[in-house]
Amino acid sequence: MALETWLIKVKKTIAHSFVTVRSTGAPRAKTASIKKSSVGVLAFEISGLMSKLLHLWQFLSDKNMIRIRNESICLEGVRKIISNDDAFLLGLACAEIVENLRLVAKSLSRISKKCEDAHLRSFDRFFTEFANTGRDPYNWVLSLKDMELKIKKMDQYVTTTALLHRQIDELSVLENSLKKVSNSNFKDSEISIKEQKILELRQKYLWQKQEVKYLKDRSLWCRSFDTVTSLLARSIFTTLARIKLVFGINHGYPNSLPRSLSASATVYPSENHNTFNFVSGPLVNNPPILKVSDHEFFESNTKVLKPPSSTLGAAALALHYANLIIVMEKMIRSPQLVGVEARDDLYSMLPNSVRSSLRSRLKGVGFSASDPVLAGEWKDALQKILGWLSPLAHNMIKWQSERSFEQQNLIPKTNVLLLQTLYFANQEKTEAAITELLVGLNYIWRFEREMNAKALFECTNFNNFLNLKHSSN
């Protein structure tokens, strides 16, 4: 009996403790705290930042750096109308990549203000200090092995969060369909059909709701601001360290860069432009491409990216000329299909400086264009000009479209840099090339019209001859 009485007392004590714990509401407060610290709907914006950072990291691969050094800055058009100075061109590439990273860091800085960790809330200050002086007091720069793990993790988050976005949209569609069916009027004989539809849609809605909940738990949605900020902050620090390494920027470089990160390519031009340097030490002993003073790293990049007054970028004509060149390219490809209205439209696109240059070039040319040899020479000349000018025009369109308002939250689909576009092109040289295209297009267009008119005239005479011969018979 004593044992039984003791067991009853223990049971009552446990039951009382359980009720007390449930009534205190402590777990509710904890749940609310977790929910409050979760990024929630900002997961989609953060996913976009991760996507851009992933693209930047991939862009900095050894293979792509070799492509920039051996292909991008060696484009004929780049050499003709932008610059033939390797250091200048690589400086442009470096500055643009740094600027893209700075924009990602700026967005993260705003998100980091919601963190509980004081160090993460000060990410903006630490990042600027790291860029200027190389100081990394909290060891946010990762080794290559650790960075690869972070890349995989971010890639998984991006994929899952993108799937969550699609499933939320599907859930919204199902919810609207359910409301529409529920509020619709059915005949009395169709009530059973309505109930069946409602039942099916409700079942699909509940299943979809469970799928959304599952994806929220696995995606960025339920991660805390501290978690995502820490992940992005370390990755941004490491990416900047990588940029400084591959472009040979010694100034302001961290004193203890992990050796595993440093075993990669540098793109700074050596005395032998046909070789490509690989380094195994923590620093590159070449002079820096981007020379910066203390506390001016990002300011120096902004200055590098500012186009000189002699360029199309400074004149705000880069995109307009790109469109103009592409229109001419189509006309040169099929001059026989170009009508008078199309020529007038093309002429209306020309700035005054090009019109004046064109009028000077066309003086004394004459009205006849019947020389097939000269027409062939013009066609060859136009193809050569388009061969180096057209790629820059198409790159300009690609670069601009990826940075339009509608596309700004998406990751870039190409690796086009500003130095591969018309942005830094010399205005005078570009206009001279465009004028030459216009003069040649004018000749082959008139040649095609004269040949067509001549063929039509001969065909008409032949038909008249046949008709006269038939009537005489």
CSV table of C-alpha atoms in Angstrom, one decimal:
chain,number,residue,atom,x,y,z
A,1,MET,CA,0.0,0.0,0.0
A,2,ALA,CA,2.8,2.4,0.8
A,3,LEU,CA,4.4,1.8,-2.6
A,4,GLU,CA,1.1,2.4,-4.3
A,5,THR,CA,0.5,5.6,-2.4
A,6,TRP,CA,4.0,6.9,-3.3
A,7,LEU,CA,3.4,6.1,-7.0
A,8,ILE,CA,0.2,8.1,-6.9
A,9,LYS,CA,1.9,11.1,-5.4
A,10,VAL,CA,4.7,11.0,-8.0
A,11,LYS,CA,2.1,10.8,-10.8
A,12,LYS,CA,0.2,13.8,-9.4
A,13,THR,CA,3.4,15.8,-9.1
A,14,ILE,CA,4.5,15.1,-12.7
A,15,ALA,CA,1.0,16.0,-14.0
A,16,HIS,CA,1.0,19.2,-12.0
A,17,SER,CA,4.5,20.1,-13.4
A,18,PHE,CA,3.3,19.5,-17.0
A,19,VAL,CA,0.3,21.7,-16.5
A,20,THR,CA,2.4,24.4,-15.0
A,21,VAL,CA,4.9,24.4,-17.9
A,22,ARG,CA,2.1,24.6,-20.5
A,23,SER,CA,0.4,27.5,-18.6
A,24,THR,CA,3.6,29.6,-18.2
A,25,GLY,CA,3.6,30.4,-22.0
A,26,ALA,CA,7.5,30.3,-22.1
A,27,PRO,CA,7.6,28.2,-25.2
A,28,ARG,CA,5.2,30.6,-26.9
A,29,ALA,CA,7.6,33.5,-26.2
A,30,LYS,CA,10.5,31.4,-27.6
A,31,THR,CA,8.5,30.6,-30.8
A,32,ALA,CA,7.6,34.2,-31.3
A,33,SER,CA,11.3,35.2,-30.9
A,34,ILE,CA,12.3,32.6,-33.5
A,35,LYS,CA,9.6,33.7,-35.9
A,36,LYS,CA,10.6,37.4,-35.4
A,37,SER,CA,14.2,36.7,-36.2
A,38,SER,CA,13.4,34.7,-39.4
A,39,VAL,CA,13.9,36.5,-42.7
A,40,GLY,CA,10.5,35.4,-44.0
A,41,VAL,CA,9.5,37.0,-47.3
A,42,LEU,CA,12.9,38.7,-47.5
A,43,ALA,CA,14.2,35.2,-48.4
A,44,PHE,CA,13.5,36.0,-52.1
A,45,GLU,CA,15.7,39.2,-52.0
A,46,ILE,CA,18.4,37.4,-50.1
A,47,SER,CA,18.3,34.5,-52.6
A,48,GLY,CA,18.9,37.1,-55.3
A,49,LEU,CA,22.0,38.4,-53.5
A,50,MET,CA,23.3,34.8,-53.1
A,51,SER,CA,22.7,34.2,-56.8
A,52,LYS,CA,24.7,37.3,-57.7
A,53,LEU,CA,27.5,36.3,-55.3
A,54,LEU,CA,27.6,32.8,-56.8
A,55,HIS,CA,27.9,34.3,-60.3
A,56,LEU,CA,30.7,36.6,-59.1
A,57,TRP,CA,32.6,33.7,-57.6
A,58,GLN,CA,32.3,31.6,-60.7
A,59,PHE,CA,33.3,34.6,-62.8
A,60,LEU,CA,36.6,34.7,-60.8
A,61,SER,CA,37.6,31.2,-61.7
A,62,ASP,CA,41.0,30.6,-63.2
A,63,LYS,CA,39.5,29.5,-66.5
A,64,ASN,CA,37.5,32.8,-66.8
A,65,MET,CA,40.4,34.9,-65.7
A,66,ILE,CA,42.5,33.3,-68.5
A,67,ARG,CA,39.7,34.1,-71.0
A,68,ILE,CA,39.7,37.7,-69.9
A,69,ARG,CA,43.5,38.0,-70.2
A,70,ASN,CA,43.8,36.2,-73.5
A,71,GLU,CA,40.5,36.9,-75.3
A,72,SER,CA,38.4,39.8,-73.8
A,73,ILE,CA,41.0,42.5,-73.8
A,74,CYS,CA,42.5,41.2,-77.1
A,75,LEU,CA,39.3,41.8,-79.1
A,76,GLU,CA,40.1,43.7,-82.3
A,77,GLY,CA,37.4,46.3,-81.6
A,78,VAL,CA,38.7,46.8,-78.1
A,79,ARG,CA,42.2,47.5,-79.4
A,80,LYS,CA,41.0,49.8,-82.2
A,81,ILE,CA,38.6,52.1,-80.5
A,82,ILE,CA,39.0,51.6,-76.7
A,83,SER,CA,42.7,51.0,-75.8
A,84,ASN,CA,45.6,48.7,-76.5
A,85,ASP,CA,47.0,49.1,-72.9
A,86,ASP,CA,46.6,45.8,-71.1
A,87,ALA,CA,47.0,47.3,-67.6
A,88,PHE,CA,44.2,49.9,-68.3
A,89,LEU,CA,41.8,47.3,-69.7
A,90,LEU,CA,42.4,44.9,-66.8
A,91,GLY,CA,42.0,47.8,-64.4
A,92,LEU,CA,38.5,48.4,-66.0
A,93,ALA,CA,37.7,44.7,-65.6
A,94,CYS,CA,38.8,44.7,-61.9
A,95,ALA,CA,37.0,47.9,-61.1
A,96,GLU,CA,33.7,46.6,-62.6
A,97,ILE,CA,33.9,43.3,-60.7
A,98,VAL,CA,34.6,45.2,-57.4
A,99,GLU,CA,31.7,47.5,-58.1
A,100,ASN,CA,29.4,44.6,-58.6
A,101,LEU,CA,30.6,43.1,-55.3
A,102,ARG,CA,30.1,46.5,-53.6
A,103,LEU,CA,26.5,46.6,-54.6
A,104,VAL,CA,25.9,43.1,-53.2
A,105,ALA,CA,27.6,44.2,-50.0
A,106,LYS,CA,25.5,47.4,-49.8
A,107,SER,CA,22.3,45.3,-50.0
A,108,LEU,CA,23.6,43.0,-47.3
A,109,SER,CA,24.5,45.9,-45.1
A,110,ARG,CA,20.8,46.9,-45.0
A,111,ILE,CA,19.7,43.4,-44.1
A,112,SER,CA,22.5,43.1,-41.5
A,113,LYS,CA,20.9,45.8,-39.4
A,114,LYS,CA,18.2,43.3,-38.3
A,115,CYS,CA,20.8,40.9,-36.8
A,116,GLU,CA,21.1,40.3,-33.1
A,117,ASP,CA,24.9,39.9,-33.3
A,118,ALA,CA,26.5,43.4,-33.0
A,119,HIS,CA,29.5,42.4,-35.2
A,120,LEU,CA,27.1,41.4,-38.0
A,121,ARG,CA,25.2,44.6,-37.6
A,122,SER,CA,28.5,46.4,-38.3
A,123,PHE,CA,29.2,44.5,-41.4
A,124,ASP,CA,29.3,47.6,-43.6
A,125,ARG,CA,32.0,49.2,-41.5
A,126,PHE,CA,34.1,46.0,-41.3
A,127,PHE,CA,33.8,45.4,-45.0
A,128,THR,CA,35.0,48.9,-45.9
A,129,GLU,CA,37.9,48.6,-43.4
A,130,PHE,CA,38.8,45.2,-44.9
A,131,ALA,CA,38.8,46.7,-48.4
A,132,ASN,CA,41.0,49.6,-47.4
A,133,THR,CA,43.4,48.1,-45.0
A,134,GLY,CA,43.1,44.3,-45.3
A,135,ARG,CA,42.2,44.0,-41.6
A,136,ASP,CA,40.0,40.9,-40.9
A,137,PRO,CA,39.7,40.9,-37.1
A,138,TYR,CA,37.0,38.2,-37.0
A,139,ASN,CA,38.6,35.9,-39.7
A,140,TRP,CA,35.7,36.2,-42.1
A,141,VAL,CA,38.0,35.3,-45.0
A,142,LEU,CA,37.5,31.6,-45.7
A,143,SER,CA,39.9,29.0,-47.1
A,144,LEU,CA,39.2,27.7,-50.5
A,145,LYS,CA,37.8,24.4,-49.1
A,146,ASP,CA,35.5,26.2,-46.7
A,147,MET,CA,34.4,28.6,-49.4
A,148,GLU,CA,33.5,25.7,-51.7
A,149,LEU,CA,31.2,24.3,-48.9
A,150,LYS,CA,29.6,27.7,-48.5
A,151,ILE,CA,29.0,27.9,-52.3
A,152,LYS,CA,27.3,24.5,-52.2
A,153,LYS,CA,25.2,25.6,-49.3
A,154,MET,CA,24.1,28.9,-50.9
A,155,ASP,CA,23.4,27.1,-54.2
A,156,GLN,CA,21.0,24.7,-52.3
A,157,TYR,CA,19.4,27.7,-50.6
A,158,VAL,CA,18.9,29.5,-53.9
A,159,THR,CA,17.4,26.4,-55.6
A,160,THR,CA,15.0,25.6,-52.7
A,161,THR,CA,14.0,29.2,-52.3
A,162,ALA,CA,13.2,29.5,-56.0
A,163,LEU,CA,11.1,26.4,-55.8
A,164,LEU,CA,9.3,27.9,-52.8
A,165,HIS,CA,8.5,31.0,-54.8
A,166,ARG,CA,6.9,28.8,-57.5
A,167,GLN,CA,4.9,26.8,-55.0
A,168,ILE,CA,3.6,29.9,-53.2
A,169,ASP,CA,2.4,31.1,-56.5
A,170,GLU,CA,0.6,27.8,-57.1
A,171,LEU,CA,-0.9,28.0,-53.6
A,172,SER,CA,-2.2,31.4,-54.4
A,173,VAL,CA,-3.8,30.1,-57.6
A,174,LEU,CA,-5.5,27.2,-55.8
A,175,GLU,CA,-6.8,29.6,-53.1
A,176,ASN,CA,-8.3,31.9,-55.7
A,177,SER,CA,-9.9,29.0,-57.5
A,178,LEU,CA,-11.3,27.6,-54.3
A,179,LYS,CA,-12.8,31.0,-53.5
A,180,LYS,CA,-14.2,31.4,-57.0
A,181,VAL,CA,-15.9,28.0,-56.9
A,182,SER,CA,-17.2,28.6,-53.4
A,183,ASN,CA,-18.8,31.9,-54.3
A,184,SER,CA,-20.2,30.8,-57.7
A,185,ASN,CA,-23.9,30.1,-58.2
A,186,PHE,CA,-24.9,26.6,-59.2
A,187,LYS,CA,-28.3,25.2,-60.0
A,188,ASP,CA,-30.0,23.0,-57.4
A,189,SER,CA,-29.3,20.0,-59.6
A,190,GLU,CA,-25.6,20.8,-59.6
A,191,ILE,CA,-25.0,21.3,-55.9
A,192,SER,CA,-23.3,17.9,-55.7
A,193,ILE,CA,-21.0,18.9,-58.5
A,194,LYS,CA,-20.1,22.1,-56.7
A,195,GLU,CA,-19.4,20.2,-53.5
A,196,GLN,CA,-17.2,17.7,-55.3
A,197,LYS,CA,-15.2,20.5,-56.9
A,198,ILE,CA,-14.8,22.3,-53.6
A,199,LEU,CA,-13.7,19.1,-52.0
A,200,GLU,CA,-11.1,18.4,-54.7
A,201,LEU,CA,-9.7,21.9,-54.6
A,202,ARG,CA,-9.6,22.0,-50.8
A,203,GLN,CA,-7.6,18.8,-50.8
A,204,LYS,CA,-5.2,20.1,-53.4
A,205,TYR,CA,-4.9,23.4,-51.4
A,206,LEU,CA,-4.1,21.5,-48.2
A,207,TRP,CA,-1.5,19.4,-49.9
A,208,GLN,CA,0.0,22.5,-51.5
A,209,LYS,CA,0.0,24.3,-48.1
A,210,GLN,CA,2.0,21.4,-46.6
A,211,GLU,CA,4.4,21.5,-49.5
A,212,VAL,CA,4.9,25.3,-49.0
A,213,LYS,CA,5.5,24.7,-45.2
A,214,TYR,CA,8.0,22.0,-46.0
A,215,LEU,CA,9.9,24.2,-48.4
A,216,LYS,CA,9.9,27.1,-46.0
A,217,ASP,CA,11.6,24.9,-43.4
A,218,ARG,CA,14.3,23.9,-45.9
A,219,SER,CA,14.8,27.3,-47.7
A,220,LEU,CA,16.0,30.7,-46.5
A,221,TRP,CA,12.5,31.6,-45.3
A,222,CYS,CA,13.0,30.1,-41.8
A,223,ARG,CA,16.6,31.0,-41.5
A,224,SER,CA,17.5,33.8,-39.1
A,225,PHE,CA,19.0,37.2,-40.2
A,226,ASP,CA,22.2,36.3,-38.3
A,227,THR,CA,22.5,33.0,-40.1
A,228,VAL,CA,22.1,34.4,-43.6
A,229,THR,CA,24.2,37.5,-42.9
A,230,SER,CA,27.0,35.5,-41.5
A,231,LEU,CA,27.0,33.2,-44.5
A,232,LEU,CA,26.9,36.1,-47.0
A,233,ALA,CA,29.4,38.3,-45.1
A,234,ARG,CA,32.1,35.5,-45.0
A,235,SER,CA,31.5,34.8,-48.7
A,236,ILE,CA,31.7,38.5,-49.6
A,237,PHE,CA,35.0,38.9,-47.7
A,238,THR,CA,36.4,35.9,-49.4
A,239,THR,CA,35.3,37.1,-52.8
A,240,LEU,CA,37.0,40.4,-52.3
A,241,ALA,CA,40.2,38.6,-51.2
A,242,ARG,CA,40.0,36.6,-54.4
A,243,ILE,CA,39.5,39.7,-56.6
A,244,LYS,CA,42.6,41.3,-55.0
A,245,LEU,CA,44.6,38.1,-55.6
A,246,VAL,CA,43.7,37.4,-59.2
A,247,PHE,CA,44.2,41.0,-60.3
A,248,GLY,CA,47.5,41.4,-58.4
A,249,ILE,CA,46.4,44.1,-56.0
A,250,ASN,CA,49.0,44.2,-53.3
A,251,HIS,CA,48.0,47.3,-51.5
A,252,GLY,CA,45.6,46.7,-48.6
A,253,TYR,CA,45.9,43.0,-48.9
A,254,PRO,CA,45.4,40.8,-45.8
A,255,ASN,CA,48.6,39.7,-44.3
A,256,SER,CA,47.6,36.1,-43.7
A,257,LEU,CA,45.6,35.0,-46.7
A,258,PRO,CA,45.0,31.2,-46.6
A,259,ARG,CA,47.5,29.4,-48.9
A,260,SER,CA,44.7,27.3,-50.4
A,261,LEU,CA,42.9,30.4,-51.7
A,262,SER,CA,46.1,31.9,-53.2
A,263,ALA,CA,46.9,29.0,-55.5
A,264,SER,CA,45.3,30.5,-58.5
A,265,ALA,CA,45.9,32.7,-61.5
A,266,THR,CA,46.8,36.4,-61.7
A,267,VAL,CA,45.9,38.4,-64.7
A,268,TYR,CA,48.3,41.2,-64.4
A,269,PRO,CA,50.2,41.4,-67.7
A,270,SER,CA,53.8,40.3,-67.6
A,271,GLU,CA,56.6,41.3,-69.9
A,272,ASN,CA,55.7,38.4,-72.1
A,273,HIS,CA,52.1,39.0,-73.1
A,274,ASN,CA,51.7,35.4,-74.4
A,275,THR,CA,52.2,33.8,-71.0
A,276,PHE,CA,49.9,33.5,-68.1
A,277,ASN,CA,51.2,33.6,-64.5
A,278,PHE,CA,50.2,31.2,-61.8
A,279,VAL,CA,51.2,31.9,-58.2
A,280,SER,CA,51.6,29.6,-55.2
A,281,GLY,CA,52.4,32.2,-52.5
A,282,PRO,CA,50.0,34.3,-50.6
A,283,LEU,CA,50.8,37.5,-52.5
A,284,VAL,CA,51.4,38.5,-56.1
A,285,ASN,CA,54.6,40.5,-56.5
A,286,ASN,CA,53.5,42.4,-59.6
A,287,PRO,CA,52.6,46.1,-59.4
A,288,PRO,CA,48.9,46.6,-58.6
A,289,ILE,CA,46.5,47.3,-61.4
A,290,LEU,CA,44.3,49.4,-59.2
A,291,LYS,CA,46.4,51.8,-57.2
A,292,VAL,CA,44.6,53.1,-54.2
A,293,SER,CA,45.4,55.3,-51.2
A,294,ASP,CA,44.4,54.4,-47.7
A,295,HIS,CA,40.6,54.4,-47.1
A,296,GLU,CA,39.8,54.9,-50.8
A,297,PHE,CA,39.5,51.5,-52.3
A,298,PHE,CA,35.9,51.8,-53.5
A,299,GLU,CA,36.3,55.4,-54.3
A,300,SER,CA,39.1,54.6,-56.6
A,301,ASN,CA,37.0,52.0,-58.4
A,302,THR,CA,34.3,54.6,-59.0
A,303,LYS,CA,36.9,56.9,-60.6
A,304,VAL,CA,38.2,54.1,-62.8
A,305,LEU,CA,34.7,53.4,-64.1
A,306,LYS,CA,34.0,57.0,-64.9
A,307,PRO,CA,34.4,57.2,-68.7
A,308,PRO,CA,36.7,59.9,-70.1
A,309,SER,CA,35.1,62.9,-71.9
A,310,SER,CA,36.2,61.6,-75.3
A,311,THR,CA,34.2,58.3,-75.0
A,312,LEU,CA,30.7,57.3,-76.0
A,313,GLY,CA,29.8,56.6,-72.3
A,314,ALA,CA,30.6,60.2,-71.3
A,315,ALA,CA,28.4,61.5,-74.2
A,316,ALA,CA,25.6,59.0,-73.3
A,317,LEU,CA,25.7,57.7,-76.9
A,318,ALA,CA,26.9,54.1,-76.3
A,319,LEU,CA,23.5,52.4,-76.3
A,320,HIS,CA,22.3,54.6,-79.2
A,321,TYR,CA,25.3,53.8,-81.4
A,322,ALA,CA,25.0,50.1,-80.5
A,323,ASN,CA,21.4,50.1,-81.9
A,324,LEU,CA,22.5,52.1,-84.9
A,325,ILE,CA,25.3,49.6,-85.8
A,326,ILE,CA,23.0,46.6,-85.4
A,327,VAL,CA,20.5,48.3,-87.8
A,328,MET,CA,23.2,48.9,-90.3
A,329,GLU,CA,24.5,45.3,-89.9
A,330,LYS,CA,21.1,44.0,-91.0
A,331,MET,CA,20.9,46.4,-93.9
A,332,ILE,CA,24.4,45.5,-95.1
A,333,ARG,CA,23.5,41.8,-94.9
A,334,SER,CA,20.5,42.3,-97.2
A,335,PRO,CA,20.8,45.6,-99.0
A,336,GLN,CA,18.3,44.6,-101.7
A,337,LEU,CA,15.6,44.5,-99.1
A,338,VAL,CA,16.2,48.0,-97.8
A,339,GLY,CA,13.5,50.5,-98.9
A,340,VAL,CA,13.6,54.2,-99.1
A,341,GLU,CA,11.6,54.6,-95.8
A,342,ALA,CA,14.2,52.4,-94.0
A,343,ARG,CA,17.0,54.6,-95.3
A,344,ASP,CA,15.1,57.7,-94.1
A,345,ASP,CA,14.6,56.1,-90.7
A,346,LEU,CA,18.3,55.2,-90.5
A,347,TYR,CA,19.3,58.8,-91.4
A,348,SER,CA,17.0,60.2,-88.7
A,349,MET,CA,18.9,58.1,-86.1
A,350,LEU,CA,22.2,59.8,-87.0
A,351,PRO,CA,23.6,62.5,-84.6
A,352,ASN,CA,24.6,65.8,-86.2
A,353,SER,CA,28.3,65.0,-86.0
A,354,VAL,CA,27.8,61.8,-88.1
A,355,ARG,CA,25.5,63.6,-90.6
A,356,SER,CA,28.1,66.3,-91.2
A,357,SER,CA,30.8,63.7,-91.6
A,358,LEU,CA,28.7,61.7,-94.0
A,359,ARG,CA,27.8,64.7,-96.2
A,360,SER,CA,31.5,65.5,-96.5
A,361,ARG,CA,32.3,61.9,-97.5
A,362,LEU,CA,29.6,61.7,-100.1
A,363,LYS,CA,30.5,65.0,-101.9
A,364,GLY,CA,31.6,64.3,-105.5
A,365,VAL,CA,30.7,60.6,-105.3
A,366,GLY,CA,28.3,60.8,-108.2
A,367,PHE,CA,25.0,59.2,-108.8
A,368,SER,CA,26.1,56.1,-110.7
A,369,ALA,CA,26.9,52.9,-108.8
A,370,SER,CA,27.2,50.3,-111.5
A,371,ASP,CA,30.7,49.0,-111.0
A,372,PRO,CA,30.5,45.4,-109.7
A,373,VAL,CA,34.2,45.3,-108.8
A,374,LEU,CA,33.8,48.4,-106.6
A,375,ALA,CA,30.6,47.0,-105.1
A,376,GLY,CA,32.5,43.8,-104.2
A,377,GLU,CA,35.3,45.8,-102.6
A,378,TRP,CA,32.8,47.8,-100.5
A,379,LYS,CA,31.1,44.6,-99.3
A,380,ASP,CA,34.4,43.2,-98.2
A,381,ALA,CA,35.4,46.4,-96.5
A,382,LEU,CA,32.1,46.6,-94.6
A,383,GLN,CA,32.3,43.0,-93.5
A,384,LYS,CA,35.8,43.7,-92.0
A,385,ILE,CA,34.5,46.8,-90.1
A,386,LEU,CA,31.5,44.9,-88.8
A,387,GLY,CA,33.8,42.0,-87.8
A,388,TRP,CA,35.3,44.1,-85.0
A,389,LEU,CA,32.7,46.7,-84.4
A,390,SER,CA,29.5,44.6,-84.3
A,391,PRO,CA,30.6,42.4,-81.3
A,392,LEU,CA,31.0,45.6,-79.2
A,393,ALA,CA,27.5,46.8,-80.2
A,394,HIS,CA,25.9,43.4,-79.4
A,395,ASN,CA,27.8,43.3,-76.1
A,396,MET,CA,26.5,46.8,-75.3
A,397,ILE,CA,22.9,45.6,-75.7
A,398,LYS,CA,23.5,42.5,-73.6
A,399,TRP,CA,25.2,44.4,-70.8
A,400,GLN,CA,22.4,47.1,-70.7
A,401,SER,CA,19.5,44.6,-70.9
A,402,GLU,CA,20.9,42.6,-67.9
A,403,ARG,CA,21.0,45.8,-65.8
A,404,SER,CA,17.5,47.1,-66.8
A,405,PHE,CA,15.0,47.7,-64.1
A,406,GLU,CA,13.1,44.6,-65.0
A,407,GLN,CA,16.2,42.4,-64.8
A,408,GLN,CA,18.0,43.9,-61.9
A,409,ASN,CA,17.0,41.2,-59.5
A,410,LEU,CA,18.0,38.4,-61.8
A,411,ILE,CA,21.5,36.9,-62.1
A,412,PRO,CA,23.4,37.9,-65.3
A,413,LYS,CA,23.2,35.3,-68.1
A,414,THR,CA,26.5,36.4,-69.8
A,415,ASN,CA,30.0,37.4,-68.7
A,416,VAL,CA,30.0,40.6,-70.7
A,417,LEU,CA,32.2,43.4,-69.1
A,418,LEU,CA,32.0,47.1,-69.9
A,419,LEU,CA,35.4,47.0,-71.6
A,420,GLN,CA,33.9,44.7,-74.2
A,421,THR,CA,31.1,47.2,-75.1
A,422,LEU,CA,31.0,50.7,-76.7
A,423,TYR,CA,30.9,52.4,-73.3
A,424,PHE,CA,34.6,53.3,-73.2
A,425,ALA,CA,34.9,53.5,-77.0
A,426,ASN,CA,36.5,56.7,-78.4
A,427,GLN,CA,33.7,58.8,-79.9
A,428,GLU,CA,35.7,60.2,-82.8
A,429,LYS,CA,37.0,56.8,-83.9
A,430,THR,CA,33.6,55.1,-83.5
A,431,GLU,CA,31.9,57.8,-85.6
A,432,ALA,CA,34.6,57.5,-88.3
A,433,ALA,CA,33.9,53.8,-88.5
A,434,ILE,CA,30.1,54.4,-88.6
A,435,THR,CA,30.5,57.0,-91.3
A,436,GLU,CA,32.6,54.5,-93.4
A,437,LEU,CA,29.8,51.9,-93.0
A,438,LEU,CA,27.2,54.5,-94.1
A,439,VAL,CA,29.2,55.4,-97.2
A,440,GLY,CA,29.7,51.8,-98.2
A,441,LEU,CA,26.1,50.9,-97.5
A,442,ASN,CA,25.0,53.9,-99.6
A,443,TYR,CA,27.0,52.5,-102.6
A,444,ILE,CA,26.0,48.9,-102.4
A,445,TRP,CA,22.3,49.9,-101.8
A,446,ARG,CA,22.4,52.1,-105.0
A,447,PHE,CA,24.3,49.3,-106.8
A,448,GLU,CA,21.6,46.7,-105.9
A,449,ARG,CA,18.8,49.1,-107.0
A,450,GLU,CA,20.6,49.9,-110.4
A,451,MET,CA,21.2,46.2,-111.0
A,452,ASN,CA,17.5,45.4,-110.2
A,453,ALA,CA,16.3,48.3,-112.4
A,454,LYS,CA,18.6,47.1,-115.2
A,455,ALA,CA,17.4,43.5,-114.9
A,456,LEU,CA,13.8,44.7,-114.9
A,457,PHE,CA,14.4,46.9,-118.0
A,458,GLU,CA,16.0,44.0,-119.9
A,459,CYS,CA,13.2,41.7,-118.9
A,460,THR,CA,10.6,44.2,-120.1
A,461,ASN,CA,12.4,44.7,-123.4
A,462,PHE,CA,12.6,41.0,-123.9
A,463,ASN,CA,8.9,40.6,-123.2
A,464,ASN,CA,8.1,43.4,-125.6
A,465,PHE,CA,10.3,41.7,-128.2
A,466,LEU,CA,8.4,38.4,-127.8
A,467,ASN,CA,5.1,40.2,-128.0
A,468,LEU,CA,6.1,42.0,-131.3
A,469,LYS,CA,7.4,38.7,-132.7
A,470,HIS,CA,4.2,36.9,-131.8
A,471,SER,CA,2.0,39.6,-133.3
A,472,SER,CA,4.0,39.7,-136.5
A,473,ASN,CA,3.5,36.0,-137.0
